[in-house]
Short mmCIF file of C-alpha atoms and ligand atoms in Angstrom, two decimals:
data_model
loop_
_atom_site.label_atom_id
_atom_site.label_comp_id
_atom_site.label_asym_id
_atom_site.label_seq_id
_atom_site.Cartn_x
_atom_site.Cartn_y
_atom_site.Cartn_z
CA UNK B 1082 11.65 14.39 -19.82
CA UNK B 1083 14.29 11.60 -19.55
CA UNK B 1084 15.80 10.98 -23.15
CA UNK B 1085 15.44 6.85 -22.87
CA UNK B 1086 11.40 8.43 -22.62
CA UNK B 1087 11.10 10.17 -25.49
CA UNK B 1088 8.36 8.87 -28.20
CA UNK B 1089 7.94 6.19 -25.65
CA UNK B 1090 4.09 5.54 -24.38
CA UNK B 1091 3.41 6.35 -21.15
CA UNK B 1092 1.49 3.77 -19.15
CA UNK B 1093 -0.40 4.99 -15.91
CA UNK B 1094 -1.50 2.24 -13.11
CA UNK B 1095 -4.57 3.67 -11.39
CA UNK B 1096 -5.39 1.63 -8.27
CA UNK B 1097 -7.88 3.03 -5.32
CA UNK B 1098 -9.98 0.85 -3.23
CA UNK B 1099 -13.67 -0.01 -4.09
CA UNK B 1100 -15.85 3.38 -4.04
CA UNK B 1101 -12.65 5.68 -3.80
CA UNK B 1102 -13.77 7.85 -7.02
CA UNK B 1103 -11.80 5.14 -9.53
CA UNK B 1104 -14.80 4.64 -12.32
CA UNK B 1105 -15.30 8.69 -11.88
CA UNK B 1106 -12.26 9.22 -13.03
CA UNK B 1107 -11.82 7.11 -15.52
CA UNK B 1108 -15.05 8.84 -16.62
CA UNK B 1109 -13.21 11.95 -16.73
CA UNK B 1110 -10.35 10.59 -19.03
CA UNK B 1111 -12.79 9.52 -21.31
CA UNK B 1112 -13.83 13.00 -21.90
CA UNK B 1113 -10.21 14.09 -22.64
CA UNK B 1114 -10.05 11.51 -25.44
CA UNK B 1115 -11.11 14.36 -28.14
CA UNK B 1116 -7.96 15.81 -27.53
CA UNK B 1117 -5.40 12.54 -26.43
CA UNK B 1118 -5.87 9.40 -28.15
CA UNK B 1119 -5.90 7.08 -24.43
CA UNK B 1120 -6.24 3.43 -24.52
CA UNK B 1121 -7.95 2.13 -21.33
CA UNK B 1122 -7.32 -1.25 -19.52
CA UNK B 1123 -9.60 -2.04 -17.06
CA UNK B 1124 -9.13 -4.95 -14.75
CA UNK B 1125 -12.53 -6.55 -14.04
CA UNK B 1126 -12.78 -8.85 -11.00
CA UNK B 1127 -16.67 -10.19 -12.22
CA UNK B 1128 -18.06 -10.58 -9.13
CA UNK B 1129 -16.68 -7.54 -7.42
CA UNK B 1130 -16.28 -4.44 -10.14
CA UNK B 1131 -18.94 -4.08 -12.32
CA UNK B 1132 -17.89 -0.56 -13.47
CA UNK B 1133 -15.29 -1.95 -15.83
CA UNK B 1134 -18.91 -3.00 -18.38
CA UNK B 1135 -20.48 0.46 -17.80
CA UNK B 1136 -17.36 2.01 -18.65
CA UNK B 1137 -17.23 0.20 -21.93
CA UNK B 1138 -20.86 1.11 -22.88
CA UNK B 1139 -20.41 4.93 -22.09
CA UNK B 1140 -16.46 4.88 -24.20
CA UNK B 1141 -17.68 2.72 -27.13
CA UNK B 1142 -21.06 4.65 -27.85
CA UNK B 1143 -19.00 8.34 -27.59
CA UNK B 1144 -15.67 7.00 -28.91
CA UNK B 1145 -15.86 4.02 -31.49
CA UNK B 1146 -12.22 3.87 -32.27
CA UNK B 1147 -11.15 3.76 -28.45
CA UNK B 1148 -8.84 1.02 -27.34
CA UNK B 1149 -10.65 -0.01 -24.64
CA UNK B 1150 -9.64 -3.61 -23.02
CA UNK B 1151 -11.44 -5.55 -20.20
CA UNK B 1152 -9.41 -8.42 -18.48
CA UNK B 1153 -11.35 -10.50 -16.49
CA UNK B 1154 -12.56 -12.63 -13.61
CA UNK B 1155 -9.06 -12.68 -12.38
CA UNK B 1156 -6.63 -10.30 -11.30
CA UNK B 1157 -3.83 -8.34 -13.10
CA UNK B 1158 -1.52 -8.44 -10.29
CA UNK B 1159 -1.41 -11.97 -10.06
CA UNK B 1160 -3.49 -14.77 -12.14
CA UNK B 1161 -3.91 -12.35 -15.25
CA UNK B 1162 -0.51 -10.96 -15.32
CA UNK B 1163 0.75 -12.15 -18.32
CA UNK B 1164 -2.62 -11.62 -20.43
CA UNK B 1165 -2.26 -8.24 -18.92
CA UNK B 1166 1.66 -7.64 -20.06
CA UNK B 1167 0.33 -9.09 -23.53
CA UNK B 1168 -2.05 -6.42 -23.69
CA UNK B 1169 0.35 -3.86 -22.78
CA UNK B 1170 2.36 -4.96 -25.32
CA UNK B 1171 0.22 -4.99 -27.99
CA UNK B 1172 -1.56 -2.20 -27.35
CA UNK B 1173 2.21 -0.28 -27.73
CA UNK B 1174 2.72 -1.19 -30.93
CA UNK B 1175 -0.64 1.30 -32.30
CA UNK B 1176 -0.56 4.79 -32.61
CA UNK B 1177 -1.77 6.27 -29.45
CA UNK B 1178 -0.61 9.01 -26.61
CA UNK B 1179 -0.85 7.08 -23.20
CA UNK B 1180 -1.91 3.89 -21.97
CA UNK B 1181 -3.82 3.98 -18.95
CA UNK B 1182 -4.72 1.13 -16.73
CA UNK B 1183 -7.49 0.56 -14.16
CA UNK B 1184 -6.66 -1.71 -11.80
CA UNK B 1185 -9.52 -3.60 -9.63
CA UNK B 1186 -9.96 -2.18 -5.70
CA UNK B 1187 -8.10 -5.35 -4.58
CA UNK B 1188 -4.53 -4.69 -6.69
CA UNK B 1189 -1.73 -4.98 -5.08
CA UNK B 1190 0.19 -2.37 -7.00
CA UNK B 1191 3.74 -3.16 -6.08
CA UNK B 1192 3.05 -6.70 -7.92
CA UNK B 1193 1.79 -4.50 -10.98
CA UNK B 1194 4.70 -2.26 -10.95
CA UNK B 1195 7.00 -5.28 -10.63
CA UNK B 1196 5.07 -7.19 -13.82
CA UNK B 1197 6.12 -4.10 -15.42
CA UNK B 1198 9.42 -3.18 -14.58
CA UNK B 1199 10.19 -7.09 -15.72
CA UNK B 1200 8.92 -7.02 -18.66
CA UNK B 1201 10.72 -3.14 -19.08
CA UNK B 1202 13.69 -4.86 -18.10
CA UNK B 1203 13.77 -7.98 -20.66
CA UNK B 1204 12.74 -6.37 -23.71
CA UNK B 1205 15.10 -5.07 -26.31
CA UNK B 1206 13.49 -1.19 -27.14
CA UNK B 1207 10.19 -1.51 -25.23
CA UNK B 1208 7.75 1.11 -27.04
CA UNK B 1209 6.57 1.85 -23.27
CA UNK B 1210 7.33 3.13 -20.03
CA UNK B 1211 5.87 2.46 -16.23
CA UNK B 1212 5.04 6.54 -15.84
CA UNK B 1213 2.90 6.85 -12.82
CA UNK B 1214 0.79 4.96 -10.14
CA UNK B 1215 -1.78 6.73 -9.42
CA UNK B 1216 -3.94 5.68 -6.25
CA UNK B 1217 -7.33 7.49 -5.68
CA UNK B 1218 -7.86 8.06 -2.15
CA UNK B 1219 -11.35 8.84 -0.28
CA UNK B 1220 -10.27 11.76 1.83
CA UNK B 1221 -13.37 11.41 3.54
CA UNK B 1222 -12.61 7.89 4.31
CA UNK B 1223 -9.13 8.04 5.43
CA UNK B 1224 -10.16 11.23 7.71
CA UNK B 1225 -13.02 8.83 9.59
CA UNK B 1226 -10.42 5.81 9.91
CA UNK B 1227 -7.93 7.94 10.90
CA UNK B 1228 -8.75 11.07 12.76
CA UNK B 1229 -11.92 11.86 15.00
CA UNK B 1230 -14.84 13.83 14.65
CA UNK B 1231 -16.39 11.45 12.49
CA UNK B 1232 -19.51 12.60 13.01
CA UNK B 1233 -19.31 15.81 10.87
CA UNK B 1234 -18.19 13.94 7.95
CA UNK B 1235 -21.60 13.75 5.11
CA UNK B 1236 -21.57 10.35 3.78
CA UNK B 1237 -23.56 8.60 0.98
CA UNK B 1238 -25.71 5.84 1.86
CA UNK B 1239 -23.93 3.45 -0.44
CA UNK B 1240 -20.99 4.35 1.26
CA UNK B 1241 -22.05 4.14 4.85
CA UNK B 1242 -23.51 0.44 3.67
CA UNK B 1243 -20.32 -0.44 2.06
CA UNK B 1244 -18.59 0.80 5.75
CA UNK B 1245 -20.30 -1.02 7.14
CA UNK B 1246 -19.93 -4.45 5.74
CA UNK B 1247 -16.83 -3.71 5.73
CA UNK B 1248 -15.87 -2.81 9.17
CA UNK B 1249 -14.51 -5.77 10.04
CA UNK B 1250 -11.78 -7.27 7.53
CA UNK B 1251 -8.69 -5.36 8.87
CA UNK B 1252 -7.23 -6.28 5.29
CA UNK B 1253 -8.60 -3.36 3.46
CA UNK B 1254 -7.11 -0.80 5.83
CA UNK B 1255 -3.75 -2.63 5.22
CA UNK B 1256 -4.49 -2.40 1.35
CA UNK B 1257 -5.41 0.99 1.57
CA UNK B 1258 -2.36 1.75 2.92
CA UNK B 1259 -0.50 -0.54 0.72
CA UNK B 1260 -1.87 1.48 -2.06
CA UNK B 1261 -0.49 4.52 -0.62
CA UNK B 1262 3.10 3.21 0.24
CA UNK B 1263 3.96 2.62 -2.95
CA UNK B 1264 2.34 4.52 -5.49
CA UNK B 1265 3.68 8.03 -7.25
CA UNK B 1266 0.90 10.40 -7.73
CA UNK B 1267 -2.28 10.53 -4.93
CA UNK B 1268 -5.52 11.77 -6.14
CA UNK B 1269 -6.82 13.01 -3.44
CA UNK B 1270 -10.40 12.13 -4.00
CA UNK B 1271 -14.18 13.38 -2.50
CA UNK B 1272 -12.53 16.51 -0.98
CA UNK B 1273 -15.87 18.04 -0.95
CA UNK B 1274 -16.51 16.36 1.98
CA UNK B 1275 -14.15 17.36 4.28
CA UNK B 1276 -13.86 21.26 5.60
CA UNK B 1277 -10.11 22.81 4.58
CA UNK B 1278 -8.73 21.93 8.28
CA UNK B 1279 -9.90 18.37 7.79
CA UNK B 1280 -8.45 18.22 4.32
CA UNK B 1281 -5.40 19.32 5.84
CA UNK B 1282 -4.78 16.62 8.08
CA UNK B 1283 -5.86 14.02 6.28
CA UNK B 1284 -3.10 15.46 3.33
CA UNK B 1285 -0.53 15.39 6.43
CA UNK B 1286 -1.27 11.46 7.02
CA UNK B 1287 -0.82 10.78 3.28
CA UNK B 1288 2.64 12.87 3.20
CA UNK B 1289 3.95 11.05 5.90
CA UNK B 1290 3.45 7.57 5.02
CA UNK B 1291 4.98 8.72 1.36
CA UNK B 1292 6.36 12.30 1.33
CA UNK B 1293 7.53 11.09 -2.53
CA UNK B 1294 3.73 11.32 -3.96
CA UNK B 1295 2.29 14.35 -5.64
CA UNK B 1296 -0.96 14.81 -4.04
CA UNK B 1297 -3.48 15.96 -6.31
CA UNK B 1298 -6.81 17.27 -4.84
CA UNK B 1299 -10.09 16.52 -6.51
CA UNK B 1300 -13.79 17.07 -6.68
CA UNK B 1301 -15.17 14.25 -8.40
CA UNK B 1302 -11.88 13.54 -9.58
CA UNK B 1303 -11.47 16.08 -11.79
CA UNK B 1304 -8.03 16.29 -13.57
CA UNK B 1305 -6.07 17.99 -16.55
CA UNK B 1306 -4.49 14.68 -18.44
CA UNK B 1307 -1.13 16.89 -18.55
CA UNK B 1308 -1.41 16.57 -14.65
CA UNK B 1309 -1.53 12.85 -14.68
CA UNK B 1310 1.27 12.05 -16.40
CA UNK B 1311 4.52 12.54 -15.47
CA UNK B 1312 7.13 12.30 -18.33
CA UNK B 1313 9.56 10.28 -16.26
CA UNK B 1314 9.61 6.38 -15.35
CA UNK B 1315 8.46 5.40 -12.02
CA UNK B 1316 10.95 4.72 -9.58
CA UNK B 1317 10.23 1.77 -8.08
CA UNK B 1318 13.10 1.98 -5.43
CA UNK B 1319 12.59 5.32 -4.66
CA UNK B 1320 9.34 5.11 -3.67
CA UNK B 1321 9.67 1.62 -1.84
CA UNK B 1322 12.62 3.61 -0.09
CA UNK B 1323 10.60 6.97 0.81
CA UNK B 1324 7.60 5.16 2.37
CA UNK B 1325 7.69 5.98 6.25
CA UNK B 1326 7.97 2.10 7.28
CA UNK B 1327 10.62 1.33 5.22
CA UNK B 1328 12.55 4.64 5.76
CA UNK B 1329 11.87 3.13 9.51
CA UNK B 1330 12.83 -0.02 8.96
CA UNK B 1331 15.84 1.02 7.04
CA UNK B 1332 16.99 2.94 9.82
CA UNK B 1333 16.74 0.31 12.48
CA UNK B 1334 18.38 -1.88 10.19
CA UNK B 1335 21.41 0.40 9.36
CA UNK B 1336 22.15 1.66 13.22
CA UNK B 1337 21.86 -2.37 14.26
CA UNK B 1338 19.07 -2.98 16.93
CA UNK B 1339 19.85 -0.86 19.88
CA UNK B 1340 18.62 1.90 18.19
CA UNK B 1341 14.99 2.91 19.19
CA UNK B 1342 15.34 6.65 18.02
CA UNK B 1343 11.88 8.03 16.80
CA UNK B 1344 11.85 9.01 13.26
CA UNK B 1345 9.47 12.42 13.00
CA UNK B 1346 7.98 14.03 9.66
CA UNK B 1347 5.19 16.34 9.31
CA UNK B 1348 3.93 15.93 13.37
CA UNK B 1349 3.51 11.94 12.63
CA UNK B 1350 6.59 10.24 14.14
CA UNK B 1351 7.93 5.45 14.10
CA UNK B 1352 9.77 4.14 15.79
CA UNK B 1353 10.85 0.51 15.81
CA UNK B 1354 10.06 -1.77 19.06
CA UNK B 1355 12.64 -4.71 19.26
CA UNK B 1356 12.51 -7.45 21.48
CA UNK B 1357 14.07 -10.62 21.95
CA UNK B 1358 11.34 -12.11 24.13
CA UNK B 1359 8.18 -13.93 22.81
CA UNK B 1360 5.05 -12.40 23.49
CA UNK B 1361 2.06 -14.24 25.55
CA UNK B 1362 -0.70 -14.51 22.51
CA UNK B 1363 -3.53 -14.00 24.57
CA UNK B 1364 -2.03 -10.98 25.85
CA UNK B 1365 -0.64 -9.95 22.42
CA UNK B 1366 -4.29 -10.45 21.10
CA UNK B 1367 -6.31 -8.23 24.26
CA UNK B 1368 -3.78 -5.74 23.56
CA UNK B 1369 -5.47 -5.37 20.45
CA UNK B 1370 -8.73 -5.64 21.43
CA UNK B 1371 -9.23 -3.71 24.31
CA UNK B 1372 -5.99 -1.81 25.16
CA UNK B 1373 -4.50 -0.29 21.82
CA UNK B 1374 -3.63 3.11 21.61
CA UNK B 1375 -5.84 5.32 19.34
CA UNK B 1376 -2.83 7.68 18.67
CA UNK B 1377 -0.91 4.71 16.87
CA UNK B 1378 -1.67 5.11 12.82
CA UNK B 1379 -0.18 2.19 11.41
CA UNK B 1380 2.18 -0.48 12.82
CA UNK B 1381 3.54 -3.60 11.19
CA UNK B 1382 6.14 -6.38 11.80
CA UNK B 1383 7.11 -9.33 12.69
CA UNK B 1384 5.82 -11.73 16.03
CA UNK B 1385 7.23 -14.26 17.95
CA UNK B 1386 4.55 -16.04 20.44
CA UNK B 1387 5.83 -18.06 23.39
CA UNK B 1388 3.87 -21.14 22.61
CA UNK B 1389 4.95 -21.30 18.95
CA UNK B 1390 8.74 -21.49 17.91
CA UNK B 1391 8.05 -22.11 14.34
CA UNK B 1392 6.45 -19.65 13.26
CA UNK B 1393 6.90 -15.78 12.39
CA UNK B 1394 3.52 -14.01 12.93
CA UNK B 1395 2.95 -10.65 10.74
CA UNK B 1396 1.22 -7.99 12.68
CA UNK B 1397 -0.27 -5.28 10.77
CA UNK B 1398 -2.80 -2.49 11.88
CA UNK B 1399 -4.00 0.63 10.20
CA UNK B 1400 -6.28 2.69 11.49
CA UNK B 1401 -9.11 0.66 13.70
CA UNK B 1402 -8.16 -2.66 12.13
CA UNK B 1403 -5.70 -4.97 13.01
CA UNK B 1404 -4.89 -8.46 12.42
CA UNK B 1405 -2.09 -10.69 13.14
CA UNK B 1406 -1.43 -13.33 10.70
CA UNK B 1407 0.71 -17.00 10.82
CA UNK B 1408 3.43 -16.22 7.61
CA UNK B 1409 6.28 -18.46 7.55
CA UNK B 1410 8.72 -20.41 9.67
CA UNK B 1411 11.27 -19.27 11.40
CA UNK B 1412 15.00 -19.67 10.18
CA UNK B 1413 15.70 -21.35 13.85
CA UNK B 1414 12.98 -24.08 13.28
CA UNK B 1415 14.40 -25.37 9.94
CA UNK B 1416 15.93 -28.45 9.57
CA UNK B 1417 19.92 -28.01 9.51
CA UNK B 1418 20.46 -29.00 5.89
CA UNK B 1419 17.68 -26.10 4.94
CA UNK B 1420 18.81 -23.25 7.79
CA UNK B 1421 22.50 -23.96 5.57
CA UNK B 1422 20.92 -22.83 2.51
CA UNK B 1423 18.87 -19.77 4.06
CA UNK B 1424 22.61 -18.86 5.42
CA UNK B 1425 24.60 -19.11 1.79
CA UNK B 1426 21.77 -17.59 -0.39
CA UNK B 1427 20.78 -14.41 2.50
CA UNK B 1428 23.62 -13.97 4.72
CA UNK B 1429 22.13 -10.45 6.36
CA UNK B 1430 19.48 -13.62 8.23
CA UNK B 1431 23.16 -13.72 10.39
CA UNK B 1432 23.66 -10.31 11.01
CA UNK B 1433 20.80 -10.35 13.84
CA UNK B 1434 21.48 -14.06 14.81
CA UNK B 1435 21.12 -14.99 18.89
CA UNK B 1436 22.77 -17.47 19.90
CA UNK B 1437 19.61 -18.75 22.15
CA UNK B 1438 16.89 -17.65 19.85
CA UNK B 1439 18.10 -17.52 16.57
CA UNK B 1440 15.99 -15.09 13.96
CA UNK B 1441 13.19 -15.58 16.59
CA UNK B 1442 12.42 -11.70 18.01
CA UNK B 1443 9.76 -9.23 18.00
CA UNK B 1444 9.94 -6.75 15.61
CA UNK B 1445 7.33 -3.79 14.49
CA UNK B 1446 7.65 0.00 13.12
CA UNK B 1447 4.91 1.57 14.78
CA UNK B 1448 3.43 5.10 13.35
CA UNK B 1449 1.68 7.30 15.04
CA UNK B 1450 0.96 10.91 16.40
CA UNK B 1451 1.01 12.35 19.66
CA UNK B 1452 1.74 9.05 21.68
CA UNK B 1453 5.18 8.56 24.06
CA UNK B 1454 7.19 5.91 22.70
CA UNK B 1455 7.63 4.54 26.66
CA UNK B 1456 4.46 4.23 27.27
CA UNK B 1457 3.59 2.19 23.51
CA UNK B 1458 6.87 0.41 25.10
CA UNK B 1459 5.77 -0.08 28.33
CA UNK B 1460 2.53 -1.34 27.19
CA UNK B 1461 3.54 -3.85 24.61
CA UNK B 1462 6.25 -5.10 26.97
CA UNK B 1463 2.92 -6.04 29.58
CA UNK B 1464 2.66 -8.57 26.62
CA UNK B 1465 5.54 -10.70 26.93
CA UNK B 1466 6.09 -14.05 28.90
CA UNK B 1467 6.79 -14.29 32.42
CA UNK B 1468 8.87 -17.04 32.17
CA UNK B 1469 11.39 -15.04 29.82
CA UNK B 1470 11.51 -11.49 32.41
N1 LIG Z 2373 -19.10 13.43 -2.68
C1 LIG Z 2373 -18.34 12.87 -3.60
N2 LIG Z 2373 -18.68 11.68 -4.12
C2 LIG Z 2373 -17.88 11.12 -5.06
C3 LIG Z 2373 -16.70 11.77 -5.51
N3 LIG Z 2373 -16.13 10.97 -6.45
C4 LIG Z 2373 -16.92 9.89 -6.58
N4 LIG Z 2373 -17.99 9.98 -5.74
C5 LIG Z 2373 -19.07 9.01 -5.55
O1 LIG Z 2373 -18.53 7.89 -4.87
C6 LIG Z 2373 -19.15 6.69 -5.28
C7 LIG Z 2373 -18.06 5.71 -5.74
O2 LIG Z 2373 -17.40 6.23 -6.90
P1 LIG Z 2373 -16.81 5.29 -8.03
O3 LIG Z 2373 -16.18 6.15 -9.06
O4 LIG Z 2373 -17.84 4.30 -8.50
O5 LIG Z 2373 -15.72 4.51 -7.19
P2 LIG Z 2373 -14.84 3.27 -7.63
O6 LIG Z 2373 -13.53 3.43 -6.97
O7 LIG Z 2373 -14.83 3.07 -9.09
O8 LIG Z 2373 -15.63 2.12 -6.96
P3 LIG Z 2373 -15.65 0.58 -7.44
O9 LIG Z 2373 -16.28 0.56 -8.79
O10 LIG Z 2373 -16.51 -0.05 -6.38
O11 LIG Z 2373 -14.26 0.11 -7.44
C8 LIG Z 2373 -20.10 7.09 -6.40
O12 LIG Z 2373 -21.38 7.21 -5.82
C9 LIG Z 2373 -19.59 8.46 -6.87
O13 LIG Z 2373 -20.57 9.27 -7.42
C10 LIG Z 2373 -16.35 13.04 -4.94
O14 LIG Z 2373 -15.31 13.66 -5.22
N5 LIG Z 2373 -17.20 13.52 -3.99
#
């Protein structure tokens, strides 16, 4: 344990999208509280998590004297952040062993961790630490959006309804993996469902997109508390730097942008596609639709269409979803006076500067397993304008 930790409460972040095993294992905790004296925060969205109230009954009716704190109808990442930090705060100053937080499906964690960190940061002798971020994954879940043979996987009707009105917001994929980039500690949930060789390659997927995480594998996630907390602050920039798209992105970034070299780790392999030409959306978009290659796990980055110069496009898929979304301008279509001040406050903008295009390119890590970076190439380049080839 790190000395600045010592006597210090740890605080665990559990995030996990809606029906990964999140209420189950807060569940579990509970039952450890004969032994640990846990506070729980849970993050109620109203509408959306109504676990957070039968928590509360089942804690308060076995343990009286639990700390158990619902923040609601909002969310801690971002409207409730400072009630949440409050909380935190508070809840430091009693006489307990850990502090554990559930966050609602939709938490961004990153925004959590960075509430935290601030607040870590700007306080004298803070009586807590950020420990771990735990994210409960459905293995079953991330084995039918990611690999085949979906078929054999035994589902529960509530999930296969929740699937299914689901299926089409391409956000929760990107959350999903969101919640895996950046979190410390996976637990590696419903892995009764899945045979060992499925388990296996669904734990590969995880490792690659962050080898940092200890993966914990659970049954009705069923944990020791010991295992669930790690005795040493999370490291925000550590994990931010481990995740596979960043590691990607770093790369690309620190051999300038002629460098297209394929970055492998446990059989899943990125690579960065740059391009100075706009893409034709239409094209972009059928590419998508009809075209896209199954073997491709996750891409992300940044889009410049031919019939828009001002603004930068994010492109995100995981899994079957995808979704390209209008973000912000680009530093090219600003006004002189403002394209100035981008320059003096983040001078890198000029280290990729064209003359012609300015910022304006084509940029995206793409992840994936088994596919030939020419022919991903090759296929996005059917994409781009005529008038520019
Ligand atoms: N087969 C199987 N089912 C599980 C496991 N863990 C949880 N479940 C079931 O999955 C469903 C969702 O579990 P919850 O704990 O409510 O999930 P949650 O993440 O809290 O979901 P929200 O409250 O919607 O955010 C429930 O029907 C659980 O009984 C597991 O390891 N295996």
């Amino acid at each position: 344990m790190n000395n600045k930790q010592k006597n210090k409460i740890p605080v665990t972040i559990v995030t996990g999208y809606l029906g990964s095993g999140k209420t189950t294992f807060m569940n579990e905790l509970l039952k450890m509280q004969s032994e640990k004296k846990v506070a729980i925060v849970v993050n109620d969205m109203g509408t959306i998590n109504i676990d957070a109230g039968l928590l509360q009954n089942q804690s308060l009716s076995r343990y009286p004297d639990m700390e158990l704190i619902s923040l609601e109808n909002g969310c801690i990442c971002c409207t409730l952040r400072e009630q949440f930090m409050d909380q935190i705060v508070e809840l430091s100053m009693k006489n307990i062993d850990a502090i554990l937080v559930e966050a609602s499906g939709i938490s961004d964690p990153v925004s959590i961790a960075d509430a935290f960190l601030a607040y870590e940061e700007t306080s004298e002798n803070p009586n807590v630490y950020l420990d771990t971020v735990i994210t409960v994954v459905d293995a079953d879940r991330i084995y039918s959006e990611f690999l085949e043979e979906l078929s054999e996987c035994v589902e529960s009707e509530t999930d296969k309804q929740a699937l299914e009105e689901e299926e089409n917001d391409p956000d929760i994929i990107n959350l999903i993996i969101d919640q895996i980039e950046f979190c410390s500690m996976i637990l590696l949930n419903k892995c009764d469902l899945l045979s060992k060789e499925q388990l296996a390659k669904v734990k590969e997927i995880i490792q690659s997109l962050q080898p940092e995480a200890k993966i914990l594998e659970t049954e009705y996630a069923k944990v020791e508390f010991e295992e669930i907390i790690s005795h040493n602050p999370y490291d925000y920039n550590k994990i931010r730097d481990s995740s596979l798209i960043n590691k990607t992105l770093f790369e690309k970034n620190h051999h300038g942008l002629e460098d297209h070299e394929v970055h492998e780790e446990y059989g899943i392999s990125s690579f960065v596609y740059t391009e100075r030409r706009p893409f034709v959306y239409d094209k972009f978009m059928k590419l998508l639709e009809e075209n896209y290659p199954e073997t491709l796990i996750r891409a992300k980055g940044y889009i410049w269409f031919e019939d828009d110069d001002i603004h930068t496009h994010l492109f995100e898929q995981a899994g079957r979803n995808a979704s390209v979304t209008e973000i912000s301008n680009w530093v090219a279509a600003l006004p002189e006076e403002e394209k100035e001040e981008v320059f003096a406050n983040y001078p890198d903008v000029l280290e990729d500067w064209d003359e012609l295009y300015g910022d304006r390119m084509n940029q995206i890590v793409f992840i994936g397993k088994g596919y030939s970076k020419d022919e991903i190439t090759e296929l996005v380049n059917q994409c781009l304008g005529s008038f520019f080839s």
